mmCIF file of C-alpha atoms in Angstrom:
data_model
loop_
_atom_site.group_PDB
_atom_site.id
_atom_site.type_symbol
_atom_site.label_atom_id
_atom_site.label_comp_id
_atom_site.label_asym_id
_atom_site.label_seq_id
_atom_site.Cartn_x
_atom_site.Cartn_y
_atom_site.Cartn_z
ATOM 1 C CA UNK A 1 -11.623 103.789 28.946
ATOM 2 C CA UNK A 2 -13.056 102.364 32.184
ATOM 3 C CA UNK A 3 -16.138 104.065 33.537
ATOM 4 C CA UNK A 4 -16.925 104.773 37.159
ATOM 5 C CA UNK A 5 -19.530 102.013 36.992
ATOM 6 C CA UNK A 6 -16.846 99.542 35.791
ATOM 7 C CA UNK A 7 -14.571 100.457 38.662
ATOM 8 C CA UNK A 8 -17.408 100.157 41.165
ATOM 9 C CA UNK A 9 -18.335 96.728 39.867
ATOM 10 C CA UNK A 10 -14.789 95.449 40.024
ATOM 11 C CA UNK A 11 -13.876 96.806 43.465
ATOM 12 C CA UNK A 12 -15.765 94.093 45.432
ATOM 13 C CA UNK A 13 -13.983 91.451 43.341
ATOM 14 C CA UNK A 14 -10.631 93.095 44.005
ATOM 15 C CA UNK A 15 -11.429 93.226 47.708
ATOM 16 C CA UNK A 16 -12.380 89.540 47.786
ATOM 17 C CA UNK A 17 -9.175 88.644 45.990
ATOM 18 C CA UNK A 18 -7.096 90.739 48.404
ATOM 19 C CA UNK A 19 -8.802 89.050 51.368
ATOM 20 C CA UNK A 20 -8.151 85.581 49.971
ATOM 21 C CA UNK A 21 -4.563 86.515 49.241
ATOM 22 C CA UNK A 22 -4.022 87.722 52.811
ATOM 23 C CA UNK A 23 -5.589 84.565 54.295
ATOM 24 C CA UNK A 24 -3.559 82.226 52.086
ATOM 25 C CA UNK A 25 -0.327 84.069 52.879
ATOM 26 C CA UNK A 26 -1.105 83.671 56.577
ATOM 27 C CA UNK A 27 -1.959 79.980 56.160
ATOM 28 C CA UNK A 28 1.338 79.363 54.369
ATOM 29 C CA UNK A 29 3.246 80.895 57.297
ATOM 30 C CA UNK A 30 1.228 79.504 60.202
ATOM 31 C CA UNK A 31 0.401 76.053 61.489
ATOM 32 C CA UNK A 32 -3.204 75.561 62.673
ATOM 33 C CA UNK A 33 -4.800 78.959 63.298
ATOM 34 C CA UNK A 34 -8.029 80.424 64.634
ATOM 35 C CA UNK A 35 -10.068 83.310 63.303
ATOM 36 C CA UNK A 36 -8.521 85.495 66.014
ATOM 37 C CA UNK A 37 -5.013 84.526 64.852
ATOM 38 C CA UNK A 38 -5.873 85.383 61.249
ATOM 39 C CA UNK A 39 -7.546 88.649 62.289
ATOM 40 C CA UNK A 40 -4.395 89.728 64.131
ATOM 41 C CA UNK A 41 -2.163 88.772 61.207
ATOM 42 C CA UNK A 42 -4.265 90.242 58.391
ATOM 43 C CA UNK A 43 -6.354 93.035 59.908
ATOM 44 C CA UNK A 44 -9.536 91.493 58.525
ATOM 45 C CA UNK A 45 -12.792 91.283 60.472
ATOM 46 C CA UNK A 46 -13.963 88.053 62.067
ATOM 47 C CA UNK A 47 -16.843 87.675 59.629
ATOM 48 C CA UNK A 48 -14.511 88.176 56.655
ATOM 49 C CA UNK A 49 -11.966 85.689 57.996
ATOM 50 C CA UNK A 50 -14.584 82.997 58.576
ATOM 51 C CA UNK A 51 -16.165 83.613 55.174
ATOM 52 C CA UNK A 52 -12.864 83.439 53.289
ATOM 53 C CA UNK A 53 -11.751 80.363 55.250
ATOM 54 C CA UNK A 54 -14.995 78.649 54.226
ATOM 55 C CA UNK A 55 -14.342 79.559 50.572
ATOM 56 C CA UNK A 56 -10.755 78.317 50.669
ATOM 57 C CA UNK A 57 -11.840 75.146 52.445
ATOM 58 C CA UNK A 58 -14.406 74.459 49.739
ATOM 59 C CA UNK A 59 -11.739 75.085 47.072
ATOM 60 C CA UNK A 60 -9.516 72.485 48.720
ATOM 61 C CA UNK A 61 -6.685 74.690 50.045
ATOM 62 C CA UNK A 62 -7.645 74.838 53.739
ATOM 63 C CA UNK A 63 -9.256 72.331 56.100
ATOM 64 C CA UNK A 64 -10.856 72.678 59.484
ATOM 65 C CA UNK A 65 -9.042 70.765 62.233
ATOM 66 C CA UNK A 66 -9.689 69.971 65.867
ATOM 67 C CA UNK A 67 -8.170 72.665 68.045
ATOM 68 C CA UNK A 68 -8.397 70.755 71.316
ATOM 69 C CA UNK A 69 -8.662 72.211 74.830
ATOM 70 C CA UNK A 70 -5.946 72.836 77.390
ATOM 71 C CA UNK A 71 -6.144 70.160 80.082
ATOM 72 C CA UNK A 72 -7.623 71.471 83.342
ATOM 73 C CA UNK A 73 -8.827 74.726 81.781
ATOM 74 C CA UNK A 74 -12.578 75.351 81.813
ATOM 75 C CA UNK A 75 -13.749 77.030 78.594
ATOM 76 C CA UNK A 76 -17.126 78.626 78.119
ATOM 77 C CA UNK A 77 -18.995 78.966 74.884
ATOM 78 C CA UNK A 78 -18.267 77.371 71.563
ATOM 79 C CA UNK A 79 -14.626 76.388 71.024
ATOM 80 C CA UNK A 80 -12.722 78.404 68.441
ATOM 81 C CA UNK A 81 -12.630 76.915 64.976
ATOM 82 C CA UNK A 82 -9.151 75.968 63.799
ATOM 83 C CA UNK A 83 -7.966 75.860 60.204
ATOM 84 C CA UNK A 84 -4.744 74.761 58.548
ATOM 85 C CA UNK A 85 -3.222 74.709 55.115
ATOM 86 C CA UNK A 86 -3.771 71.532 53.131
ATOM 87 C CA UNK A 87 -0.087 71.175 52.385
ATOM 88 C CA UNK A 88 -0.712 67.946 50.481
ATOM 89 C CA UNK A 89 -3.195 69.538 48.087
ATOM 90 C CA UNK A 90 -0.526 70.280 45.471
ATOM 91 C CA UNK A 91 3.150 69.813 44.716
ATOM 92 C CA UNK A 92 6.040 72.047 43.759
ATOM 93 C CA UNK A 93 8.827 70.569 41.636
ATOM 94 C CA UNK A 94 12.432 71.662 41.295
ATOM 95 C CA UNK A 95 14.661 70.392 38.477
ATOM 96 C CA UNK A 96 18.391 70.748 37.906
ATOM 97 C CA UNK A 97 18.747 70.103 34.158
ATOM 98 C CA UNK A 98 22.530 69.908 34.100
ATOM 99 C CA UNK A 99 24.653 68.994 31.123
ATOM 100 C CA UNK A 100 25.464 65.503 32.370
ATOM 101 C CA UNK A 101 23.037 64.887 35.249
ATOM 102 C CA UNK A 102 19.352 65.567 35.862
ATOM 103 C CA UNK A 103 17.936 65.957 39.373
ATOM 104 C CA UNK A 104 14.320 66.495 40.414
ATOM 105 C CA UNK A 105 12.715 67.064 43.794
ATOM 106 C CA UNK A 106 9.025 67.231 44.714
ATOM 107 C CA UNK A 107 7.823 69.052 47.850
ATOM 108 C CA UNK A 108 4.480 69.924 49.394
ATOM 109 C CA UNK A 109 3.205 73.454 49.973
ATOM 110 C CA UNK A 110 5.261 73.720 53.171
ATOM 111 C CA UNK A 111 8.443 72.796 51.304
ATOM 112 C CA UNK A 112 8.666 69.334 52.870
ATOM 113 C CA UNK A 113 10.369 66.875 50.548
ATOM 114 C CA UNK A 114 8.181 64.125 49.140
ATOM 115 C CA UNK A 115 10.673 62.485 46.779
ATOM 116 C CA UNK A 116 13.930 63.108 44.916
ATOM 117 C CA UNK A 117 15.365 61.481 41.785
ATOM 118 C CA UNK A 118 18.750 61.761 40.103
ATOM 119 C CA UNK A 119 19.618 60.414 36.669
ATOM 120 C CA UNK A 120 22.742 60.559 34.511
ATOM 121 C CA UNK A 121 22.231 61.695 30.918
ATOM 122 C CA UNK A 122 23.407 59.308 28.244
ATOM 123 C CA UNK A 123 25.959 61.347 26.324
ATOM 124 C CA UNK A 124 26.737 64.983 27.056
ATOM 125 C CA UNK A 125 24.043 66.409 24.712
ATOM 126 C CA UNK A 126 26.563 69.000 23.578
ATOM 127 C CA UNK A 127 25.638 70.884 20.409
ATOM 128 C CA UNK A 128 27.083 69.576 17.192
ATOM 129 C CA UNK A 129 29.977 71.398 15.613
ATOM 130 C CA UNK A 130 28.899 72.476 12.159
ATOM 131 C CA UNK A 131 26.212 70.769 10.136
ATOM 132 C CA UNK A 132 22.641 71.861 9.613
ATOM 133 C CA UNK A 133 21.577 71.861 13.254
ATOM 134 C CA UNK A 134 19.496 68.707 12.946
ATOM 135 C CA UNK A 135 21.660 67.020 15.560
ATOM 136 C CA UNK A 136 21.032 69.857 17.995
ATOM 137 C CA UNK A 137 17.268 69.629 17.455
ATOM 138 C CA UNK A 138 17.345 65.885 18.033
ATOM 139 C CA UNK A 139 19.400 66.341 21.211
ATOM 140 C CA UNK A 140 16.963 69.019 22.360
ATOM 141 C CA UNK A 141 13.979 66.716 21.911
ATOM 142 C CA UNK A 142 15.805 63.962 23.789
ATOM 143 C CA UNK A 143 16.612 66.403 26.579
ATOM 144 C CA UNK A 144 12.977 67.469 26.871
ATOM 145 C CA UNK A 145 11.855 63.852 27.019
ATOM 146 C CA UNK A 146 14.475 63.083 29.681
ATOM 147 C CA UNK A 147 13.306 65.964 31.899
ATOM 148 C CA UNK A 148 9.646 65.138 31.351
ATOM 149 C CA UNK A 149 10.291 61.502 32.282
ATOM 150 C CA UNK A 150 12.247 62.569 35.368
ATOM 151 C CA UNK A 151 9.371 64.761 36.565
ATOM 152 C CA UNK A 152 6.901 61.923 36.112
ATOM 153 C CA UNK A 153 9.247 59.610 38.005
ATOM 154 C CA UNK A 154 9.597 61.931 40.992
ATOM 155 C CA UNK A 155 5.817 62.434 41.105
ATOM 156 C CA UNK A 156 5.309 58.676 41.043
ATOM 157 C CA UNK A 157 7.785 58.150 43.870
ATOM 158 C CA UNK A 158 6.020 60.887 45.846
ATOM 159 C CA UNK A 159 2.638 59.256 45.220
ATOM 160 C CA UNK A 160 1.518 62.591 43.816
ATOM 161 C CA UNK A 161 0.619 61.824 40.193
ATOM 162 C CA UNK A 162 -2.955 63.021 40.759
ATOM 163 C CA UNK A 163 -2.124 66.139 42.754
ATOM 164 C CA UNK A 164 -2.203 69.614 41.258
ATOM 165 C CA UNK A 165 1.235 70.449 39.811
ATOM 166 C CA UNK A 166 1.521 73.988 41.119
ATOM 167 C CA UNK A 167 4.851 75.108 39.668
ATOM 168 C CA UNK A 168 7.903 73.438 38.144
ATOM 169 C CA UNK A 169 11.164 75.407 38.320
ATOM 170 C CA UNK A 170 13.908 74.214 35.971
ATOM 171 C CA UNK A 171 17.553 75.271 36.275
ATOM 172 C CA UNK A 172 19.681 75.198 33.119
ATOM 173 C CA UNK A 173 23.362 75.970 32.400
ATOM 174 C CA UNK A 174 22.519 78.897 30.130
ATOM 175 C CA UNK A 175 21.342 82.501 30.437
ATOM 176 C CA UNK A 176 17.556 82.766 30.575
ATOM 177 C CA UNK A 177 15.444 85.799 29.678
ATOM 178 C CA UNK A 178 12.258 86.946 31.401
ATOM 179 C CA UNK A 179 10.108 84.657 29.234
ATOM 180 C CA UNK A 180 12.096 81.538 30.141
ATOM 181 C CA UNK A 181 14.005 81.217 26.859
ATOM 182 C CA UNK A 182 17.748 81.172 26.272
ATOM 183 C CA UNK A 183 19.348 83.283 23.557
ATOM 184 C CA UNK A 184 21.148 81.703 20.654
ATOM 185 C CA UNK A 185 24.834 81.848 21.403
ATOM 186 C CA UNK A 186 27.887 80.107 22.789
ATOM 187 C CA UNK A 187 28.125 78.053 19.568
ATOM 188 C CA UNK A 188 24.648 76.638 20.082
ATOM 189 C CA UNK A 189 25.289 75.414 23.624
ATOM 190 C CA UNK A 190 22.705 77.653 25.314
ATOM 191 C CA UNK A 191 19.639 76.638 23.266
ATOM 192 C CA UNK A 192 20.830 73.024 23.440
ATOM 193 C CA UNK A 193 20.758 73.208 27.238
ATOM 194 C CA UNK A 194 17.379 74.968 27.284
ATOM 195 C CA UNK A 195 15.355 73.624 24.331
ATOM 196 C CA UNK A 196 12.211 75.567 25.242
ATOM 197 C CA UNK A 197 11.380 73.853 28.550
ATOM 198 C CA UNK A 198 8.966 76.636 29.460
ATOM 199 C CA UNK A 199 6.837 75.839 26.397
ATOM 200 C CA UNK A 200 6.851 72.049 26.403
ATOM 201 C CA UNK A 201 6.728 70.816 30.009
ATOM 202 C CA UNK A 202 3.335 70.252 31.607
ATOM 203 C CA UNK A 203 1.736 72.760 33.959
ATOM 204 C CA UNK A 204 3.097 76.097 35.124
ATOM 205 C CA UNK A 205 6.833 76.220 34.375
ATOM 206 C CA UNK A 206 9.561 78.704 35.286
ATOM 207 C CA UNK A 207 13.052 78.336 33.780
ATOM 208 C CA UNK A 208 16.070 79.955 35.435
ATOM 209 C CA UNK A 209 19.848 79.934 35.078
ATOM 210 C CA UNK A 210 21.409 77.291 37.322
ATOM 211 C CA UNK A 211 23.946 79.636 38.938
ATOM 212 C CA UNK A 212 21.131 82.075 39.768
ATOM 213 C CA UNK A 213 19.307 79.264 41.539
ATOM 214 C CA UNK A 214 22.519 78.334 43.339
ATOM 215 C CA UNK A 215 22.980 81.834 44.736
ATOM 216 C CA UNK A 216 19.311 81.964 45.830
ATOM 217 C CA UNK A 217 19.834 78.677 47.658
ATOM 218 C CA UNK A 218 23.014 79.947 49.284
ATOM 219 C CA UNK A 219 21.345 83.102 50.521
ATOM 220 C CA UNK A 220 18.322 81.275 51.916
ATOM 221 C CA UNK A 221 19.816 77.971 53.078
ATOM 222 C CA UNK A 222 23.593 78.333 53.114
ATOM 223 C CA UNK A 223 25.958 78.246 56.071
ATOM 224 C CA UNK A 224 25.211 81.729 57.399
ATOM 225 C CA UNK A 225 25.340 82.562 61.154
ATOM 226 C CA UNK A 226 22.126 84.595 61.028
ATOM 227 C CA UNK A 227 20.238 82.007 59.017
ATOM 228 C CA UNK A 228 20.273 84.129 55.860
ATOM 229 C CA UNK A 229 23.187 84.780 53.583
ATOM 230 C CA UNK A 230 24.674 88.226 52.923
ATOM 231 C CA UNK A 231 23.053 90.755 50.606
ATOM 232 C CA UNK A 232 26.211 90.926 48.468
ATOM 233 C CA UNK A 233 26.948 87.382 47.418
ATOM 234 C CA UNK A 234 28.348 85.426 44.483
ATOM 235 C CA UNK A 235 27.858 81.686 43.987
ATOM 236 C CA UNK A 236 30.255 80.064 41.528
ATOM 237 C CA UNK A 237 29.315 76.865 39.729
ATOM 238 C CA UNK A 238 32.670 75.569 38.565
ATOM 239 C CA UNK A 239 32.211 72.054 37.203
ATOM 240 C CA UNK A 240 32.759 71.688 33.466
ATOM 241 C CA UNK A 241 31.920 75.326 32.822
ATOM 242 C CA UNK A 242 32.071 78.406 34.970
ATOM 243 C CA UNK A 243 29.017 80.503 35.807
ATOM 244 C CA UNK A 244 28.166 82.908 38.600
ATOM 245 C CA UNK A 245 24.942 83.759 40.365
ATOM 246 C CA UNK A 246 25.116 87.306 41.730
ATOM 247 C CA UNK A 247 23.134 88.997 44.498
ATOM 248 C CA UNK A 248 23.948 92.680 45.027
ATOM 249 C CA UNK A 249 22.073 94.909 47.475
ATOM 250 C CA UNK A 250 19.852 91.929 48.220
ATOM 251 C CA UNK A 251 18.668 91.583 44.620
ATOM 252 C CA UNK A 252 19.489 88.959 42.021
ATOM 253 C CA UNK A 253 21.313 90.462 39.041
ATOM 254 C CA UNK A 254 19.903 89.298 35.714
ATOM 255 C CA UNK A 255 21.013 91.629 32.939
ATOM 256 C CA UNK A 256 19.912 91.661 29.308
ATOM 257 C CA UNK A 257 18.623 88.238 28.239
ATOM 258 C CA UNK A 258 19.604 86.956 31.690
ATOM 259 C CA UNK A 259 23.290 87.323 30.798
ATOM 260 C CA UNK A 260 24.582 88.614 34.144
ATOM 261 C CA UNK A 261 26.993 86.079 35.588
ATOM 262 C CA UNK A 262 28.137 84.681 32.262
ATOM 263 C CA UNK A 263 31.911 84.697 32.635
ATOM 264 C CA UNK A 264 33.046 84.902 29.019
ATOM 265 C CA UNK A 265 34.915 88.108 29.852
ATOM 266 C CA UNK A 266 37.495 85.909 31.567
ATOM 267 C CA UNK A 267 38.823 84.880 28.157
ATOM 268 C CA UNK A 268 40.290 88.355 27.766
ATOM 269 C CA UNK A 269 41.019 89.157 31.399
ATOM 270 C CA UNK A 270 42.907 85.921 32.046
ATOM 271 C CA UNK A 271 44.500 85.728 28.605
ATOM 272 C CA UNK A 272 42.993 82.288 28.036
ATOM 273 C CA UNK A 273 40.718 81.471 25.107
ATOM 274 C CA UNK A 274 38.875 79.073 27.449
ATOM 275 C CA UNK A 275 38.794 81.312 30.500
ATOM 276 C CA UNK A 276 35.285 80.195 31.452
ATOM 277 C CA UNK A 277 36.284 76.543 31.797
ATOM 278 C CA UNK A 278 35.287 75.146 35.184
ATOM 279 C CA UNK A 279 37.382 73.322 37.749
ATOM 280 C CA UNK A 280 36.771 69.878 36.267
ATOM 281 C CA UNK A 281 37.729 70.982 32.766
ATOM 282 C CA UNK A 282 40.793 72.894 34.012
ATOM 283 C CA UNK A 283 42.006 69.989 36.128
ATOM 284 C CA UNK A 284 41.903 67.654 33.132
ATOM 285 C CA UNK A 285 43.302 70.106 30.607
ATOM 286 C CA UNK A 286 46.203 71.346 32.681
ATOM 287 C CA UNK A 287 47.094 67.846 33.845
ATOM 288 C CA UNK A 288 47.154 66.510 30.290
ATOM 289 C CA UNK A 289 49.287 69.457 29.193
ATOM 290 C CA UNK A 290 51.757 68.802 32.025
ATOM 291 C CA UNK A 291 51.927 65.101 31.207
ATOM 292 C CA UNK A 292 52.479 65.917 27.527
ATOM 293 C CA UNK A 293 55.373 68.130 28.619
ATOM 294 C CA UNK A 294 56.752 65.074 30.452
ATOM 295 C CA UNK A 295 56.396 66.506 33.941
ATOM 296 C CA UNK A 296 56.815 63.785 36.567
ATOM 297 C CA UNK A 297 53.796 62.259 38.293
ATOM 298 C CA UNK A 298 53.726 59.360 40.747
ATOM 299 C CA UNK A 299 50.179 58.275 39.890
ATOM 300 C CA UNK A 300 48.543 60.281 37.100
ATOM 301 C CA UNK A 301 50.903 59.027 34.398
ATOM 302 C CA UNK A 302 49.538 55.525 34.955
ATOM 303 C CA UNK A 303 45.984 56.534 34.005
ATOM 304 C CA UNK A 304 45.034 56.305 30.313
ATOM 305 C CA UNK A 305 44.767 59.841 28.957
ATOM 306 C CA UNK A 306 41.196 59.329 27.724
ATOM 307 C CA UNK A 307 40.081 58.154 31.179
ATOM 308 C CA UNK A 308 41.670 60.942 33.238
ATOM 309 C CA UNK A 309 39.133 62.805 35.386
ATOM 310 C CA UNK A 310 39.155 65.731 37.778
ATOM 311 C CA UNK A 311 38.529 63.239 40.601
ATOM 312 C CA UNK A 312 41.840 61.575 39.719
ATOM 313 C CA UNK A 313 43.662 64.898 39.901
ATOM 314 C CA UNK A 314 42.163 65.859 43.272
ATOM 315 C CA UNK A 315 42.869 62.389 44.653
ATOM 316 C CA UNK A 316 46.474 62.516 43.476
ATOM 317 C CA UNK A 317 46.888 65.961 44.997
ATOM 318 C CA UNK A 318 45.711 64.708 48.396
ATOM 319 C CA UNK A 319 48.195 61.839 48.122
ATOM 320 C CA UNK A 320 51.105 64.227 47.553
ATOM 321 C CA UNK A 321 51.526 64.019 43.770
ATOM 322 C CA UNK A 322 53.505 67.147 42.876
ATOM 323 C CA UNK A 323 52.078 67.479 39.373
ATOM 324 C CA UNK A 324 48.506 67.327 40.697
ATOM 325 C CA UNK A 325 49.302 69.781 43.486
ATOM 326 C CA UNK A 326 50.706 72.193 40.922
ATOM 327 C CA UNK A 327 47.503 71.955 38.889
ATOM 328 C CA UNK A 328 45.356 72.588 41.970
ATOM 329 C CA UNK A 329 47.522 75.596 42.828
ATOM 330 C CA UNK A 330 46.915 77.013 39.355
ATOM 331 C CA UNK A 331 43.166 76.557 39.827
ATOM 332 C CA UNK A 332 43.443 78.288 43.213
ATOM 333 C CA UNK A 333 45.275 81.189 41.563
ATOM 334 C CA UNK A 334 42.501 81.515 38.986
ATOM 335 C CA UNK A 335 39.795 81.391 41.639
ATOM 336 C CA UNK A 336 41.562 84.129 43.627
ATOM 337 C CA UNK A 337 41.673 86.379 40.564
ATOM 338 C CA UNK A 338 37.973 85.773 39.860
ATOM 339 C CA UNK A 339 37.023 86.526 43.476
ATOM 340 C CA UNK A 340 39.082 89.723 43.402
ATOM 341 C CA UNK A 341 37.367 90.831 40.177
ATOM 342 C CA UNK A 342 33.868 90.200 41.542
ATOM 343 C CA UNK A 343 34.675 91.940 44.811
ATOM 344 C CA UNK A 344 36.129 95.006 43.103
ATOM 345 C CA UNK A 345 33.553 95.279 40.321
ATOM 346 C CA UNK A 346 30.344 94.426 42.184
ATOM 347 C CA UNK A 347 31.231 94.785 45.849
ATOM 348 C CA UNK A 348 30.312 91.219 46.762
ATOM 349 C CA UNK A 349 31.480 90.345 50.258
ATOM 350 C CA UNK A 350 31.202 86.564 50.023
ATOM 351 C CA UNK A 351 32.132 84.204 47.191
ATOM 352 C CA UNK A 352 30.830 80.650 47.537
ATOM 353 C CA UNK A 353 32.081 77.763 45.419
ATOM 354 C CA UNK A 354 28.980 75.631 44.866
ATOM 355 C CA UNK A 355 27.998 72.368 43.228
ATOM 356 C CA UNK A 356 29.479 68.891 43.460
ATOM 357 C CA UNK A 357 33.022 70.265 43.281
ATOM 358 C CA UNK A 358 32.531 72.035 46.651
ATOM 359 C CA UNK A 359 33.112 68.773 48.519
ATOM 360 C CA UNK A 360 36.712 68.565 47.279
ATOM 361 C CA UNK A 361 37.604 72.226 46.810
ATOM 362 C CA UNK A 362 39.430 72.653 50.144
ATOM 363 C CA UNK A 363 43.039 72.594 48.806
ATOM 364 C CA UNK A 364 42.107 75.026 46.035
ATOM 365 C CA UNK A 365 40.515 77.435 48.534
ATOM 366 C CA UNK A 366 43.620 77.294 50.729
ATOM 367 C CA UNK A 367 45.691 78.420 47.766
ATOM 368 C CA UNK A 368 43.167 81.157 46.889
ATOM 369 C CA UNK A 369 43.230 82.523 50.455
ATOM 370 C CA UNK A 370 47.029 82.702 50.230
ATOM 371 C CA UNK A 371 47.026 84.439 46.835
ATOM 372 C CA UNK A 372 44.261 87.019 47.393
ATOM 373 C CA UNK A 373 46.407 89.455 49.465
ATOM 374 C CA UNK A 374 49.110 89.276 46.798
ATOM 375 C CA UNK A 375 46.857 90.372 43.930
ATOM 376 C CA UNK A 376 44.269 92.585 45.625
ATOM 377 C CA UNK A 377 43.747 95.100 48.389
ATOM 378 C CA UNK A 378 41.378 94.969 51.384
ATOM 379 C CA UNK A 379 38.581 94.349 51.959
ATOM 380 C CA UNK A 380 38.962 90.815 50.669
ATOM 381 C CA UNK A 381 35.854 88.759 49.952
ATOM 382 C CA UNK A 382 35.190 85.767 52.170
ATOM 383 C CA UNK A 383 35.849 82.625 50.151
ATOM 384 C CA UNK A 384 34.145 79.401 51.214
ATOM 385 C CA UNK A 385 32.761 76.122 49.943
ATOM 386 C CA UNK A 386 29.026 75.530 49.812
ATOM 387 C CA UNK A 387 27.532 73.097 52.303
ATOM 388 C CA UNK A 388 24.662 72.241 49.932
ATOM 389 C CA UNK A 389 26.793 70.003 47.727
ATOM 390 C CA UNK A 390 25.552 68.792 44.371
ATOM 391 C CA UNK A 391 21.933 69.590 45.295
ATOM 392 C CA UNK A 392 22.472 73.346 45.396
ATOM 393 C CA UNK A 393 20.670 74.051 42.102
ATOM 394 C CA UNK A 394 17.629 71.905 42.842
ATOM 395 C CA UNK A 395 17.503 73.439 46.343
ATOM 396 C CA UNK A 396 17.470 76.863 44.694
ATOM 397 C CA UNK A 397 14.705 75.758 42.332
ATOM 398 C CA UNK A 398 12.524 74.701 45.269
ATOM 399 C CA UNK A 399 13.371 77.900 47.152
ATOM 400 C CA UNK A 400 12.317 80.020 44.171
ATOM 401 C CA UNK A 401 9.065 78.058 43.811
ATOM 402 C CA UNK A 402 8.245 78.573 47.495
ATOM 403 C CA UNK A 403 9.122 82.262 47.283
ATOM 404 C CA UNK A 404 6.747 82.718 44.347
ATOM 405 C CA UNK A 405 4.005 80.840 46.183
ATOM 406 C CA UNK A 406 4.361 82.838 49.399
ATOM 407 C CA UNK A 407 4.548 86.175 47.600
ATOM 408 C CA UNK A 408 1.472 85.672 45.416
ATOM 409 C CA UNK A 409 -0.373 82.437 46.246
ATOM 410 C CA UNK A 410 -3.457 83.268 44.194
ATOM 411 C CA UNK A 411 -1.300 83.610 41.096
ATOM 412 C CA UNK A 412 -0.464 79.895 41.388
ATOM 413 C CA UNK A 413 -3.357 78.286 43.217
ATOM 414 C CA UNK A 414 -6.286 76.975 41.208
ATOM 415 C CA UNK A 415 -9.259 79.007 42.425
ATOM 416 C CA UNK A 416 -11.740 77.851 39.792
ATOM 417 C CA UNK A 417 -14.178 76.752 42.488
ATOM 418 C CA UNK A 418 -14.161 80.185 44.096
ATOM 419 C CA UNK A 419 -16.930 82.517 43.033
ATOM 420 C CA UNK A 420 -16.474 86.233 42.559
#
């Protein structure tokens, strides 16, 4: 049990930490600032502000800058000292560790981009079907090495190899629990997509579900009139697989083991054993089924079955191919049903289709808007395509890193040189 003496001894340390926290939070929000600016923002005394600024300057997180004088204005006494954040003192890294493509972005402490790298993964790194799991372990090690190499590459391009790596946020196509691990499940797909990144990557690492990062990006950066997205929002990643990031009452829904937003329930609701297939998978599957049934197509029938892609289907639909248009209508019907379910069950007011598919989703959304009133009752959710394109997950990773930094800078910043 702590004694009164223990509490008395620790209270000055707690006060110093609180003062540093308040100053760093102000520095992260402000440009160059004076002691008076910091006093107004934090409520600290002038002596405390100047003392903490000196400590943070010595630790390498602030620097004193020239404040200048207004031309033609006579000033008496010593000019005010100006400080600013050393935004280049460390880097934040966001990674989208997708199934087929890896993307990394490095930013400074203000969130300004320093470099970005994108790399296709050789092979899909899907888990093996059957066997002793050795193939999955090998794929996991290869995946870790690919992400580690990507991070080093983006740091090199940013010229930041020697800077403090403050936080790396990694988005994966799998549920993620509070410790950064994915549960075993989905026939081994989840642990294959997240082979323990939180334990094996260098520095401070946070792993999050990719759809969760997408919805955070949409709320913070998406096409919202007020500059911030709604407090009841769903972001759908609908490439090969279908996942949802959900914000309700302004809070991200996570669920047990991070399972909120996993859409496996669609298998039963939609009467389809592969109900969670994404747009790309559906476009291929339904097109191949229609071709096998000898439905007529002006262009798709000419493409070798093994080479058929979702891009081919969308292109054919724009060119008037009736088979492709029928497939896109079916996808629009499915999207309308999913939006209606999310709106009714969770009360989301906006459903955003995010990821690379958003650039081509227009015809599908038109169909969904037409179908919604036929299958649901008002109020209908707003359905729109993301404007963040294929970078939505890495944007969300950076946004989460910045949010963590601004909320609790001393939790991330190296303060070894500060004395208590």
